[in-house]
PDB file of C-alpha atoms in Angstrom:
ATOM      1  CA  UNK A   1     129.011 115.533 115.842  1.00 79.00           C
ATOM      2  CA  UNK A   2     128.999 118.175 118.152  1.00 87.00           C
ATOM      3  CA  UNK A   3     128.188 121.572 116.573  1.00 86.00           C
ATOM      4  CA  UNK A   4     124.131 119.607 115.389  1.00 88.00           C
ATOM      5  CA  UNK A   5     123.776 118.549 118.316  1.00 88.00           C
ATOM      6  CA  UNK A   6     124.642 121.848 120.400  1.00 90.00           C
ATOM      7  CA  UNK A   7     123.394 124.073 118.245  1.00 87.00           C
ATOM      8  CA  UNK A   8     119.744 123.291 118.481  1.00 85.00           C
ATOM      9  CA  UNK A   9     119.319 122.589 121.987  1.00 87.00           C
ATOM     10  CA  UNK A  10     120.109 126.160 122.899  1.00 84.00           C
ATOM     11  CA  UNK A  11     116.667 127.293 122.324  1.00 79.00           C
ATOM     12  CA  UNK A  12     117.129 130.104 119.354  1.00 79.00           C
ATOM     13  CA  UNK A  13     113.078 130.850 118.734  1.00 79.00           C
ATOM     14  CA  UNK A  14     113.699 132.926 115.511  1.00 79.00           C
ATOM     15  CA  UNK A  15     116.994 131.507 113.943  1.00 84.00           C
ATOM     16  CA  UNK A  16     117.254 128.228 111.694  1.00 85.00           C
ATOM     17  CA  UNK A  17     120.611 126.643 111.685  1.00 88.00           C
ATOM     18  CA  UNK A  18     121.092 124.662 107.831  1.00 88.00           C
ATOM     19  CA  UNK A  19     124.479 122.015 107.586  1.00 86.00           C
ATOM     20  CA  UNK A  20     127.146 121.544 104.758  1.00 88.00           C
ATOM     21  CA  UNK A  21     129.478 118.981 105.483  1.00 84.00           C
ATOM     22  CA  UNK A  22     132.931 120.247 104.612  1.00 83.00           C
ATOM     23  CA  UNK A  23     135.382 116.861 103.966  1.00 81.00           C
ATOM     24  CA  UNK A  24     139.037 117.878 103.437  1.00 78.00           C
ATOM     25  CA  UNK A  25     140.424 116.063 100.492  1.00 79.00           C
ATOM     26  CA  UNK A  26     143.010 113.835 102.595  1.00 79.00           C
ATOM     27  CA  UNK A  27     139.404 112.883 104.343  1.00 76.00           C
ATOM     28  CA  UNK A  28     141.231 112.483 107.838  1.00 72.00           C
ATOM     29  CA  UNK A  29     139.529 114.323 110.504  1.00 77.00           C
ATOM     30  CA  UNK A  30     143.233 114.623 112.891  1.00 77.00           C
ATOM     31  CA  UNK A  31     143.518 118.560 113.150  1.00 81.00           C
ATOM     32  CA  UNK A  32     146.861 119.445 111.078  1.00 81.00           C
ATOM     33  CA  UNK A  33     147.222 121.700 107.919  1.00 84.00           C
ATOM     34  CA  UNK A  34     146.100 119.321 105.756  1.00 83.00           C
ATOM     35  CA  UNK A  35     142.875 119.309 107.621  1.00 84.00           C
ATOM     36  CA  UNK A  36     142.433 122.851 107.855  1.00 81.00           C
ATOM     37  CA  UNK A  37     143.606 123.856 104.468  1.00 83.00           C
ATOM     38  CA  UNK A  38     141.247 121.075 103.065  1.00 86.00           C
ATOM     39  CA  UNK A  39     138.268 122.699 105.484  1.00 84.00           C
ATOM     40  CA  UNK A  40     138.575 125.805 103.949  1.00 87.00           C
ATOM     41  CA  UNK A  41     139.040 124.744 100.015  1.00 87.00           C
ATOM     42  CA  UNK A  42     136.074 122.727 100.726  1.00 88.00           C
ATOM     43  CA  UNK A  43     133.933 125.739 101.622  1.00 89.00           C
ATOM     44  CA  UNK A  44     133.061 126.809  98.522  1.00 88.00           C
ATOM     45  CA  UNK A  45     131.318 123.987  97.156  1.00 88.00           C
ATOM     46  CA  UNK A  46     129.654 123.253 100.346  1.00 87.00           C
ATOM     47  CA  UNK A  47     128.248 127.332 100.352  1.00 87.00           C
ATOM     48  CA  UNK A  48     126.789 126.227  96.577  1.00 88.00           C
ATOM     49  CA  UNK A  49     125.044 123.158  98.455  1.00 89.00           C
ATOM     50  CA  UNK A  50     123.197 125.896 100.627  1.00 88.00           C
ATOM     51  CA  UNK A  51     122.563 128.187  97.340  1.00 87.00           C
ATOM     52  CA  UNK A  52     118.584 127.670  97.063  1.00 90.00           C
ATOM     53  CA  UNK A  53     118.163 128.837 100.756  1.00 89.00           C
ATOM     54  CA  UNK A  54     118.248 132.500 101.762  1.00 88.00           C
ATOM     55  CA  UNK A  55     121.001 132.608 104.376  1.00 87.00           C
ATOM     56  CA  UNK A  56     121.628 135.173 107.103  1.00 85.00           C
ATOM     57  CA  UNK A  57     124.977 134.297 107.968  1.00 86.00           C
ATOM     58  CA  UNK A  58     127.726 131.736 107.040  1.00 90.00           C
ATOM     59  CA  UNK A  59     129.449 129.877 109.507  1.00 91.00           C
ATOM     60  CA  UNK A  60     132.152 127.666 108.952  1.00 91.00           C
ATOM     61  CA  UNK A  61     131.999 125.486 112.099  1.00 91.00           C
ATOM     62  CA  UNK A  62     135.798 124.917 112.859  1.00 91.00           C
ATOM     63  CA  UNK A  63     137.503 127.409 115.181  1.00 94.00           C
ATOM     64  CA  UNK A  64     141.489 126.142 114.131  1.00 92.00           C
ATOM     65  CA  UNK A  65     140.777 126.680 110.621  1.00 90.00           C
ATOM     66  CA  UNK A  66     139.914 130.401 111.799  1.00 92.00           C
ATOM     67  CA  UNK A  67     143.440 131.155 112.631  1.00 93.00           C
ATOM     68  CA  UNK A  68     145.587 128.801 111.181  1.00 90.00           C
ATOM     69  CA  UNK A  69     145.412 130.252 107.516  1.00 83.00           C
ATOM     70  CA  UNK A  70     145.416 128.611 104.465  1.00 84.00           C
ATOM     71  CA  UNK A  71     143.327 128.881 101.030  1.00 87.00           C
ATOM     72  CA  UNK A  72     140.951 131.853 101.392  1.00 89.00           C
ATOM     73  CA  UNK A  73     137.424 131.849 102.462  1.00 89.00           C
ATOM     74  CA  UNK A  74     134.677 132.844  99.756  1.00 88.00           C
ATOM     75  CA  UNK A  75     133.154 136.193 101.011  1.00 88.00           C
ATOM     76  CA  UNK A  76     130.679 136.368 103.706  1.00 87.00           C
ATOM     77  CA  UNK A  77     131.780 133.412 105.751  1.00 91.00           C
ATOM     78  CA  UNK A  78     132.320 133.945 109.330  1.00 92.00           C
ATOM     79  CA  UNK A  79     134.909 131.672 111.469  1.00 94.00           C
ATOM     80  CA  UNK A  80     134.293 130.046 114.992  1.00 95.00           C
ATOM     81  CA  UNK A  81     137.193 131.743 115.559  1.00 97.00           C
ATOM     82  CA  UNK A  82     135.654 135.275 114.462  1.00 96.00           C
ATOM     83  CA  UNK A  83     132.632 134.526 116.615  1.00 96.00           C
ATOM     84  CA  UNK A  84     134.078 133.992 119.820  1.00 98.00           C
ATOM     85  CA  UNK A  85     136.040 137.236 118.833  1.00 98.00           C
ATOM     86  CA  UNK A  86     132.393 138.771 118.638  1.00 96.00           C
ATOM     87  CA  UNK A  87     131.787 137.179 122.022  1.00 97.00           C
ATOM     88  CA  UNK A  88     134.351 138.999 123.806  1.00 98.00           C
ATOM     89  CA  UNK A  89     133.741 142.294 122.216  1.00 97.00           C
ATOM     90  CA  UNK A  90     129.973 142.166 123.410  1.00 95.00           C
ATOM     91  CA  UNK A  91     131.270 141.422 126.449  1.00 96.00           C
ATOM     92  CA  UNK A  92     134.029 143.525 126.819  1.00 97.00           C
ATOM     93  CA  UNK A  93     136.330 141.534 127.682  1.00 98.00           C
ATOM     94  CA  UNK A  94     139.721 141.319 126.907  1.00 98.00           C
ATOM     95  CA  UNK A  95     141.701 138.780 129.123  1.00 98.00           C
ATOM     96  CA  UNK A  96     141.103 135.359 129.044  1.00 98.00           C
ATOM     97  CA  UNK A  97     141.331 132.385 130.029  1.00 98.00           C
ATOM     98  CA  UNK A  98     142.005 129.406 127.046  1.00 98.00           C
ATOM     99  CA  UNK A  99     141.210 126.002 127.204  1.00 98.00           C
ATOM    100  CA  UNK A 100     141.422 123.319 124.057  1.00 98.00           C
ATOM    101  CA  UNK A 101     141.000 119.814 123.415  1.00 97.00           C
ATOM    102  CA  UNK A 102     144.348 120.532 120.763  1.00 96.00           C
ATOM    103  CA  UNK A 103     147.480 119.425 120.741  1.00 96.00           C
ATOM    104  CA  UNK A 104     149.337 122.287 122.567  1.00 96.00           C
ATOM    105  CA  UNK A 105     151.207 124.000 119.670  1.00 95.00           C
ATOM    106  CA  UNK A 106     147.870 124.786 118.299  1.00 95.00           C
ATOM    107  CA  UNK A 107     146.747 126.127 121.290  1.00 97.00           C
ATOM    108  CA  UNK A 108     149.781 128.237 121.281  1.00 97.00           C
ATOM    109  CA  UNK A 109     149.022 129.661 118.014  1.00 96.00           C
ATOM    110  CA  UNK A 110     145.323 130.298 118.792  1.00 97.00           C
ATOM    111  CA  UNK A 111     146.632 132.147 122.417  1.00 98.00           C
ATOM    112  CA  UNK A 112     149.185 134.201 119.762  1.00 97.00           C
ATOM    113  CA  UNK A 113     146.400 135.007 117.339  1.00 97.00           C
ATOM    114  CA  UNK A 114     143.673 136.248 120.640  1.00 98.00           C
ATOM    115  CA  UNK A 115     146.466 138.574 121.466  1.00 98.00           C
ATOM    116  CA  UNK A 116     146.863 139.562 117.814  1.00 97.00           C
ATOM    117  CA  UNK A 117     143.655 140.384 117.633  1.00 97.00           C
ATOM    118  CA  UNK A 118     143.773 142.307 120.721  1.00 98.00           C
ATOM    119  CA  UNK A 119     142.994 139.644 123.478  1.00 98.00           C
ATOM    120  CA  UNK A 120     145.529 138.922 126.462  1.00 98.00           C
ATOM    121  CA  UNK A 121     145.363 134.856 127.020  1.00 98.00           C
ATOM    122  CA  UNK A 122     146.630 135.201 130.813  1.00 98.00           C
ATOM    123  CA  UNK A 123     147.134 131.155 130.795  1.00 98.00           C
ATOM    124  CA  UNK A 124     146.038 128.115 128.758  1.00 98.00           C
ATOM    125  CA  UNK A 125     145.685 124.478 128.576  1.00 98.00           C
ATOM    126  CA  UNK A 126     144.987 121.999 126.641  1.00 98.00           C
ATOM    127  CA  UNK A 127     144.436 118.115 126.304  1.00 98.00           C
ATOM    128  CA  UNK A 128     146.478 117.683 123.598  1.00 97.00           C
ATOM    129  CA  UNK A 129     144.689 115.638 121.407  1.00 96.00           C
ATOM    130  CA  UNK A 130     144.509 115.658 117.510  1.00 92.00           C
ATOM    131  CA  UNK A 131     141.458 113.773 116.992  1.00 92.00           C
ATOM    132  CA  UNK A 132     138.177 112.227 118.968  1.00 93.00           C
ATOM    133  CA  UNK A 133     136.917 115.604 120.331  1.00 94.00           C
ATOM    134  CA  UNK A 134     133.375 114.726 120.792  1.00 94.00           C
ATOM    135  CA  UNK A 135     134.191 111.769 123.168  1.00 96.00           C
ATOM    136  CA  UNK A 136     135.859 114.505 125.591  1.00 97.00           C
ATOM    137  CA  UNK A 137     133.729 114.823 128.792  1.00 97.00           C
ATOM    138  CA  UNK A 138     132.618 117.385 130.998  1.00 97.00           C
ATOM    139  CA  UNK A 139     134.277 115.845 133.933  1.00 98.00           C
ATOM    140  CA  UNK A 140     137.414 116.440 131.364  1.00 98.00           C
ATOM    141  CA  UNK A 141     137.199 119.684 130.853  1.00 98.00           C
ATOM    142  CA  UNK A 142     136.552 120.698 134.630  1.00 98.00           C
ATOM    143  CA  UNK A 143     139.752 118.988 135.069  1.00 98.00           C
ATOM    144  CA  UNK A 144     141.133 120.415 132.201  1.00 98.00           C
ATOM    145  CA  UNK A 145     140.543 124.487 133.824  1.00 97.00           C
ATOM    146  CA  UNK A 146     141.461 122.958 137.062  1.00 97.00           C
ATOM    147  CA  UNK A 147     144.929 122.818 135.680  1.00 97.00           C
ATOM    148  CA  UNK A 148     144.616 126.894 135.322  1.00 97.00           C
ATOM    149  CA  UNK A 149     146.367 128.587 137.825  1.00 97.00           C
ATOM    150  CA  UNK A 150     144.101 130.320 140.038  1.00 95.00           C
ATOM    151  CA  UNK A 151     145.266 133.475 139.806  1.00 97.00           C
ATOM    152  CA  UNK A 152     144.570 133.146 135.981  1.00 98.00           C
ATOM    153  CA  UNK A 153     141.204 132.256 136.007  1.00 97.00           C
ATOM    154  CA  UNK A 154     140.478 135.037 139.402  1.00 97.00           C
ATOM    155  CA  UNK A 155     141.944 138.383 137.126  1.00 98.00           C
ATOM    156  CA  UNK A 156     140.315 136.743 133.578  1.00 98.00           C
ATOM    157  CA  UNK A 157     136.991 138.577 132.027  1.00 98.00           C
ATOM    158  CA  UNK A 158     135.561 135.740 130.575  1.00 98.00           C
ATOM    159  CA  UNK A 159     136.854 131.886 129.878  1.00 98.00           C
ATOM    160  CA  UNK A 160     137.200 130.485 126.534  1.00 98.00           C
ATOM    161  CA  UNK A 161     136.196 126.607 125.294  1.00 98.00           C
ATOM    162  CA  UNK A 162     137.743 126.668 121.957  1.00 98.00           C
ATOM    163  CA  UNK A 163     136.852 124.271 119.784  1.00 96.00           C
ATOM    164  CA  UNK A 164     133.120 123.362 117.889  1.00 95.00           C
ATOM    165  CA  UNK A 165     134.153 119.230 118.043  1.00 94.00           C
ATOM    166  CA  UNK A 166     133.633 119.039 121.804  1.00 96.00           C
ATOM    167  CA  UNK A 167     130.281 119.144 123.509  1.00 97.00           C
ATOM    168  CA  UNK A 168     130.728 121.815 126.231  1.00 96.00           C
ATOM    169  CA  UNK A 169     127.447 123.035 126.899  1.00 95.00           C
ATOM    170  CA  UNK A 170     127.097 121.742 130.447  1.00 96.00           C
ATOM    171  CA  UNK A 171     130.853 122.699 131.356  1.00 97.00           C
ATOM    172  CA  UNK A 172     129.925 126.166 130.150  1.00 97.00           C
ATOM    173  CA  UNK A 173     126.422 125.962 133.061  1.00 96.00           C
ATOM    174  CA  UNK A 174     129.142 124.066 135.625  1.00 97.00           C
ATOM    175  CA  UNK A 175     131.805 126.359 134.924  1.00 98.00           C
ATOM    176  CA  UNK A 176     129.790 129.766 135.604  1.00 97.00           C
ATOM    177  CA  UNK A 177     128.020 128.878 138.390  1.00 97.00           C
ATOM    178  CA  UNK A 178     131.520 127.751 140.055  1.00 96.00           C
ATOM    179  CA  UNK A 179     133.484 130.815 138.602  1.00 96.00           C
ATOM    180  CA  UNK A 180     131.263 133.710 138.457  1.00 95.00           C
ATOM    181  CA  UNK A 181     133.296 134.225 134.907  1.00 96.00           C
ATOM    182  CA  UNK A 182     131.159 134.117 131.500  1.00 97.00           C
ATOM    183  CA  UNK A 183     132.418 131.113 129.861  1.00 98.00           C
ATOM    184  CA  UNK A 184     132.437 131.099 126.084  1.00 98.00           C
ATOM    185  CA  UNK A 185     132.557 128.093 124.018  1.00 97.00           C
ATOM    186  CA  UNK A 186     133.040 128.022 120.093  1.00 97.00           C
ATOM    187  CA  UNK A 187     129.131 126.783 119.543  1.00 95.00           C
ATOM    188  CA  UNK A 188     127.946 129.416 122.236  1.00 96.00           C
ATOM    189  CA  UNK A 189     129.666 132.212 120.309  1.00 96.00           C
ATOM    190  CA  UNK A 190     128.100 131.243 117.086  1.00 93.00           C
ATOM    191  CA  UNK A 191     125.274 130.700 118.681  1.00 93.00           C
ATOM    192  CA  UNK A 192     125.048 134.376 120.044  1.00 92.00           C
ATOM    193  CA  UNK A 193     126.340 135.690 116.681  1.00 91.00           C
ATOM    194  CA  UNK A 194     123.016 133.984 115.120  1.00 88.00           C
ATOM    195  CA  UNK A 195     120.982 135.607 117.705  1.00 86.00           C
ATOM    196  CA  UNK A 196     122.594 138.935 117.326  1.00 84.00           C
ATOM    197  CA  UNK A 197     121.553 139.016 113.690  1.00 79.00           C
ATOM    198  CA  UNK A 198     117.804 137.498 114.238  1.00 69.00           C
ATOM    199  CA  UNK A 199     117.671 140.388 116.822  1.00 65.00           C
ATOM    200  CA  UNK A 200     118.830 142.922 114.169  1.00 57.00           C
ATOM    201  CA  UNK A 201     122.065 143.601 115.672  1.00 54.00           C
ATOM    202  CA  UNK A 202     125.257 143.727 112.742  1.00 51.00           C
ATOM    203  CA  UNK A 203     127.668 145.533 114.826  1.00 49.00           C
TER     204      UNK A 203
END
């Protein structure tokens, strides 16, 4: 609900963004293993959907199911996790700042797999929800980083928005122009990621 609407309004002039729905089989949409697991097993059959059209990239639009585990990916598919990974590398940064709409063991493990993958999460927060993501507002996320302690969000490189369920696009304007910080969310990253590749750029 959020990553179609996001996606387009970005303005990519040479990059075509094509949908799969992936439906776990316990068909809940609460973020726990059963949904992630189901995500991923789901992937495959979903890619075949997409088999008549000459794809670029693969994106599978969840960023928990990029570091949670679970039944492997068919090659070629890139996480929203491995995006905003991408993200930060362009960017060199590597200290954040995390904020999630997730329950916050899950944004635990997502700070423990950043610094895994060589990115220090100075703080995080989260909402700690399980489900409803796209009804989360702007005015809830500023609150959200405004739970950040300053000195957090002053020494981070960049701020992170994980999550592609939540519409963050205007937090991400709002929170830059107030911070100074480049402010990633999950849609941006894959967003860039598409552009990278329309520009030419694998690496």
């Amino acid at each position: 609900m959020a990553i179609e609407t996001e996606l387009p309004r970005l303005g990519l002039r040479h990059t075509v963004f094509h949908h799969a729905r992936l439906v776990p089989a316990s068909r809940v949409t609460a973020i726990d293993e059963s949904f992630w697991h189901g995500l991923r097993a789901a992937s495959a059959e979903a890619l075949d959907s997409l088999s008549h059209i000459a794809l670029d990239a693969v994106l599978l639009a969840c960023t928990s199911a990029g570091f949670t585990g679970g039944p492997p990916l068919p090659a070629g598919i890139t996480t929203a996790f491995d995006a905003v990974l991408d993200a930060l590398a362009a960017a060199d940064a590597t200290r954040v700042v995390l904020a999630t709409p997730y329950p916050d063991e899950i944004t635990e493990a997502e700070a423990v797999a950043f610094t895994k993958a060589g990115v220090d999460v100075l703080e995080h927060a989260s909402l700690g929800l399980d489900d409803g993501y796209p009804q989360v507002t702007t005015e809830m996320i500023l609150a959200l980083m405004d739970r950040l302690p300053r000195r957090a969000v002053d020494a981070a490189q960049a701020v992170v928005l994980s999550c592609t369920g939540w519409h963050t696009l205007q937090a991400v304007t709002e929170l830059e122009q107030l911070l100074g910080t480049p402010v990633f969310s999950s849609n941006l990253a894959m967003a860039l990621l598409a552009a990278r590749l329309s520009s030419g750029v694998t690496a």
